[in-house]
PDB file of C-alpha atoms in Angstrom:
ATOM      1  CA  UNK A  15       0.188  -0.245   0.280  1.00 69.00           C
ATOM      2  CA  UNK A  16       1.621   3.029  -0.859  1.00 73.00           C
ATOM      3  CA  UNK A  17       1.272   6.236   0.932  1.00 65.00           C
ATOM      4  CA  UNK A  18      -1.005   8.393  -0.239  1.00 66.00           C
ATOM      5  CA  UNK A  19      -2.924   4.725  -0.069  1.00 70.00           C
ATOM      6  CA  UNK A  20      -2.519   4.503   3.824  1.00 68.00           C
ATOM      7  CA  UNK A  21      -2.988   8.407   4.856  1.00 61.00           C
ATOM      8  CA  UNK A  22      -6.732   8.460   2.621  1.00 64.00           C
ATOM      9  CA  UNK A  23      -7.301   4.783   4.600  1.00 64.00           C
ATOM     10  CA  UNK A  24      -6.503   6.570   7.482  1.00 61.00           C
ATOM     11  CA  UNK A  25      -7.557  10.452   7.424  1.00 60.00           C
ATOM     12  CA  UNK A  26      -9.675  10.854   3.619  1.00 59.00           C
ATOM     13  CA  UNK A  27     -13.029  10.514   3.282  1.00 56.00           C
ATOM     14  CA  UNK A  28     -15.095   7.505   3.090  1.00 54.00           C
ATOM     15  CA  UNK A  29     -19.046   7.115   2.202  1.00 56.00           C
ATOM     16  CA  UNK A  30     -19.798   7.059   5.752  1.00 56.00           C
ATOM     17  CA  UNK A  31     -17.972  10.581   6.562  1.00 57.00           C
ATOM     18  CA  UNK A  32     -13.968  11.245   7.560  1.00 54.00           C
ATOM     19  CA  UNK A  33     -12.497   8.047   8.390  1.00 55.00           C
ATOM     20  CA  UNK A  34     -11.475   9.252  11.739  1.00 54.00           C
ATOM     21  CA  UNK A  35     -13.254  10.388  13.808  1.00 54.00           C
ATOM     22  CA  UNK A  36     -13.199  11.621  17.337  1.00 52.00           C
ATOM     23  CA  UNK A  37     -14.419   9.318  19.685  1.00 52.00           C
ATOM     24  CA  UNK A  38     -16.104  11.999  21.895  1.00 49.00           C
ATOM     25  CA  UNK A  39     -17.922  13.435  18.501  1.00 53.00           C
ATOM     26  CA  UNK A  40     -18.841  10.399  17.400  1.00 53.00           C
ATOM     27  CA  UNK A  41     -22.168  10.581  15.341  1.00 53.00           C
ATOM     28  CA  UNK A  42     -24.956   8.607  15.386  1.00 55.00           C
ATOM     29  CA  UNK A  43     -25.146   7.513  12.094  1.00 56.00           C
ATOM     30  CA  UNK A  44     -22.942   7.469   9.567  1.00 55.00           C
ATOM     31  CA  UNK A  45     -22.538  11.171   7.198  1.00 53.00           C
ATOM     32  CA  UNK A  46     -24.171  12.342  11.006  1.00 54.00           C
ATOM     33  CA  UNK A  47     -23.259  15.461  12.706  1.00 54.00           C
ATOM     34  CA  UNK A  48     -22.032  15.562  15.869  1.00 55.00           C
ATOM     35  CA  UNK A  49     -23.805  15.383  19.059  1.00 57.00           C
ATOM     36  CA  UNK A  50     -22.150  18.342  19.886  1.00 58.00           C
ATOM     37  CA  UNK A  51     -20.620  17.231  23.321  1.00 59.00           C
ATOM     38  CA  UNK A  52     -17.148  17.609  22.972  1.00 55.00           C
ATOM     39  CA  UNK A  53     -16.026  19.779  26.182  1.00 61.00           C
ATOM     40  CA  UNK A  54     -12.837  20.337  27.513  1.00 62.00           C
ATOM     41  CA  UNK A  55     -12.129  21.254  30.824  1.00 65.00           C
ATOM     42  CA  UNK A  56      -9.364  22.573  33.698  1.00 64.00           C
ATOM     43  CA  UNK A  57      -9.557  18.938  36.404  1.00 80.00           C
ATOM     44  CA  UNK A  58      -7.021  16.943  34.189  1.00 85.00           C
ATOM     45  CA  UNK A  59      -4.597  20.130  34.059  1.00 85.00           C
ATOM     46  CA  UNK A  60      -5.225  20.843  37.637  1.00 87.00           C
ATOM     47  CA  UNK A  61      -5.206  17.345  38.754  1.00 89.00           C
ATOM     48  CA  UNK A  62      -1.427  16.699  37.382  1.00 91.00           C
ATOM     49  CA  UNK A  63      -0.738  19.754  38.847  1.00 92.00           C
ATOM     50  CA  UNK A  64      -1.594  18.424  42.024  1.00 93.00           C
ATOM     51  CA  UNK A  65       0.909  15.625  41.428  1.00 94.00           C
ATOM     52  CA  UNK A  66       3.701  17.540  40.338  1.00 95.00           C
ATOM     53  CA  UNK A  67       3.615  19.920  43.538  1.00 95.00           C
ATOM     54  CA  UNK A  68       3.372  16.300  45.431  1.00 95.00           C
ATOM     55  CA  UNK A  69       6.598  14.249  43.875  1.00 96.00           C
ATOM     56  CA  UNK A  70       7.955  18.018  43.814  1.00 96.00           C
ATOM     57  CA  UNK A  71       7.505  17.424  48.565  1.00 96.00           C
ATOM     58  CA  UNK A  72       8.379  13.848  48.315  1.00 96.00           C
ATOM     59  CA  UNK A  73      11.641  14.030  46.193  1.00 96.00           C
ATOM     60  CA  UNK A  74      13.121  16.916  48.621  1.00 95.00           C
ATOM     61  CA  UNK A  75      11.967  14.690  51.455  1.00 95.00           C
ATOM     62  CA  UNK A  76      14.130  11.733  50.176  1.00 95.00           C
ATOM     63  CA  UNK A  77      17.000  14.304  49.117  1.00 94.00           C
ATOM     64  CA  UNK A  78      16.850  15.653  53.552  1.00 94.00           C
ATOM     65  CA  UNK A  79      16.827  11.862  53.996  1.00 94.00           C
ATOM     66  CA  UNK A  80      19.021  10.851  51.856  1.00 93.00           C
ATOM     67  CA  UNK A  81      21.334  13.746  53.158  1.00 92.00           C
ATOM     68  CA  UNK A  82      20.656  12.449  57.402  1.00 92.00           C
ATOM     69  CA  UNK A  83      22.116   8.829  56.329  1.00 89.00           C
ATOM     70  CA  UNK A  84      25.413   9.977  54.639  1.00 85.00           C
ATOM     71  CA  UNK A  85      25.712  12.432  58.300  1.00 87.00           C
ATOM     72  CA  UNK A  86      28.789  10.855  60.864  1.00 83.00           C
ATOM     73  CA  UNK A  87      30.627   8.773  57.753  1.00 81.00           C
ATOM     74  CA  UNK A  88      33.220  10.675  57.559  1.00 78.00           C
ATOM     75  CA  UNK A  89      34.136   9.955  61.513  1.00 78.00           C
ATOM     76  CA  UNK A  90      32.795   6.713  61.186  1.00 73.00           C
ATOM     77  CA  UNK A  91      35.195   5.344  58.134  1.00 75.00           C
ATOM     78  CA  UNK A  92      37.879   7.861  58.661  1.00 74.00           C
ATOM     79  CA  UNK A  93      41.047   6.266  56.406  1.00 74.00           C
ATOM     80  CA  UNK A  94      38.609   4.269  53.605  1.00 81.00           C
ATOM     81  CA  UNK A  95      39.305   5.189  49.934  1.00 80.00           C
ATOM     82  CA  UNK A  96      35.388   4.441  49.544  1.00 85.00           C
ATOM     83  CA  UNK A  97      34.398   7.965  51.646  1.00 85.00           C
ATOM     84  CA  UNK A  98      35.655   9.973  48.305  1.00 83.00           C
ATOM     85  CA  UNK A  99      33.577   7.586  46.412  1.00 86.00           C
ATOM     86  CA  UNK A 100      30.000   8.056  48.448  1.00 87.00           C
ATOM     87  CA  UNK A 101      30.793  11.190  48.797  1.00 88.00           C
ATOM     88  CA  UNK A 102      29.909  11.657  44.679  1.00 90.00           C
ATOM     89  CA  UNK A 103      27.270   9.147  44.697  1.00 91.00           C
ATOM     90  CA  UNK A 104      25.717  11.389  47.514  1.00 92.00           C
ATOM     91  CA  UNK A 105      27.097  15.128  45.659  1.00 94.00           C
ATOM     92  CA  UNK A 106      25.482  12.955  42.183  1.00 96.00           C
ATOM     93  CA  UNK A 107      22.036  11.979  43.441  1.00 95.00           C
ATOM     94  CA  UNK A 108      21.590  14.974  45.069  1.00 95.00           C
ATOM     95  CA  UNK A 109      21.640  17.047  41.832  1.00 96.00           C
ATOM     96  CA  UNK A 110      19.588  14.312  40.376  1.00 96.00           C
ATOM     97  CA  UNK A 111      16.962  14.956  43.200  1.00 96.00           C
ATOM     98  CA  UNK A 112      17.477  18.302  42.860  1.00 96.00           C
ATOM     99  CA  UNK A 113      16.959  18.372  39.463  1.00 97.00           C
ATOM    100  CA  UNK A 114      13.502  16.941  39.609  1.00 96.00           C
ATOM    101  CA  UNK A 115      12.094  18.634  42.361  1.00 96.00           C
ATOM    102  CA  UNK A 116      13.311  21.772  40.188  1.00 97.00           C
ATOM    103  CA  UNK A 117      10.719  20.501  37.655  1.00 97.00           C
ATOM    104  CA  UNK A 118       8.454  19.025  39.027  1.00 96.00           C
ATOM    105  CA  UNK A 119       8.213  22.956  40.330  1.00 96.00           C
ATOM    106  CA  UNK A 120       7.763  23.818  36.960  1.00 97.00           C
ATOM    107  CA  UNK A 121       5.423  21.976  35.616  1.00 96.00           C
ATOM    108  CA  UNK A 122       3.232  22.593  38.945  1.00 95.00           C
ATOM    109  CA  UNK A 123       2.476  26.344  37.520  1.00 94.00           C
ATOM    110  CA  UNK A 124       2.843  25.588  34.123  1.00 95.00           C
ATOM    111  CA  UNK A 125      -0.111  22.597  34.514  1.00 92.00           C
ATOM    112  CA  UNK A 126      -2.256  25.203  36.716  1.00 90.00           C
ATOM    113  CA  UNK A 127      -1.451  28.012  33.751  1.00 91.00           C
ATOM    114  CA  UNK A 128      -3.168  25.733  31.431  1.00 88.00           C
ATOM    115  CA  UNK A 129      -6.179  24.511  34.059  1.00 85.00           C
ATOM    116  CA  UNK A 130      -6.896  28.213  34.281  1.00 86.00           C
ATOM    117  CA  UNK A 131      -6.728  29.093  30.169  1.00 84.00           C
ATOM    118  CA  UNK A 132      -9.054  26.086  29.160  1.00 80.00           C
ATOM    119  CA  UNK A 133     -11.699  27.350  31.830  1.00 77.00           C
ATOM    120  CA  UNK A 134     -10.979  30.710  30.518  1.00 70.00           C
ATOM    121  CA  UNK A 135     -11.028  29.544  27.260  1.00 75.00           C
ATOM    122  CA  UNK A 136     -14.239  27.341  27.848  1.00 72.00           C
ATOM    123  CA  UNK A 137     -16.173  30.293  29.155  1.00 71.00           C
ATOM    124  CA  UNK A 138     -15.047  33.757  26.208  1.00 73.00           C
ATOM    125  CA  UNK A 139     -16.273  30.269  24.364  1.00 76.00           C
ATOM    126  CA  UNK A 140     -19.139  29.479  25.492  1.00 75.00           C
ATOM    127  CA  UNK A 141     -19.933  33.655  26.035  1.00 77.00           C
ATOM    128  CA  UNK A 142     -18.410  33.638  21.432  1.00 78.00           C
ATOM    129  CA  UNK A 143     -21.644  31.322  20.905  1.00 77.00           C
ATOM    130  CA  UNK A 144     -24.596  32.463  22.986  1.00 78.00           C
ATOM    131  CA  UNK A 145     -25.781  35.200  19.713  1.00 75.00           C
ATOM    132  CA  UNK A 146     -25.886  32.253  17.131  1.00 76.00           C
ATOM    133  CA  UNK A 147     -29.217  31.100  16.169  1.00 71.00           C
ATOM    134  CA  UNK A 148     -28.719  27.208  15.636  1.00 71.00           C
ATOM    135  CA  UNK A 149     -31.046  26.489  12.936  1.00 71.00           C
ATOM    136  CA  UNK A 150     -34.487  23.863  13.436  1.00 68.00           C
ATOM    137  CA  UNK A 151     -35.433  20.922  11.933  1.00 65.00           C
ATOM    138  CA  UNK A 152     -38.249  22.608   9.878  1.00 61.00           C
ATOM    139  CA  UNK A 153     -35.355  25.500   8.537  1.00 57.00           C
ATOM    140  CA  UNK A 154     -33.922  22.737   7.154  1.00 59.00           C
ATOM    141  CA  UNK A 155     -37.703  21.977   5.012  1.00 60.00           C
ATOM    142  CA  UNK A 156     -37.159  24.813   3.325  1.00 55.00           C
TER     143      UNK A 156
END
């Protein structure tokens, strides 16, 4: 099957309308209009933001616990060559956890901003359609 045929099969028109449809906007019959119930909400974005905030908190808690777990190693293992290697590993993990923490902090704010924008967009779109007249079945017969 050629690229054009595959594309036509996936996206092109068929006798029954478009080959690809949104699941939440599926028409009740082939060729019919959708139900008009496609909606988005800020809920998933707000939830994802909360998850990022939780992960940020847990990462910082783990980073602090890691540091506390290594306290006193210098005194207890003085003279061992493994102390230097252990310090390098500790520093490496602290840096990684700090990067994860910082990324989660960024994601928390970015996801909240999307949630806010989605809510504002939904309200603006709803307001813009208030003055639009939707034809009834009687209008279609004319």
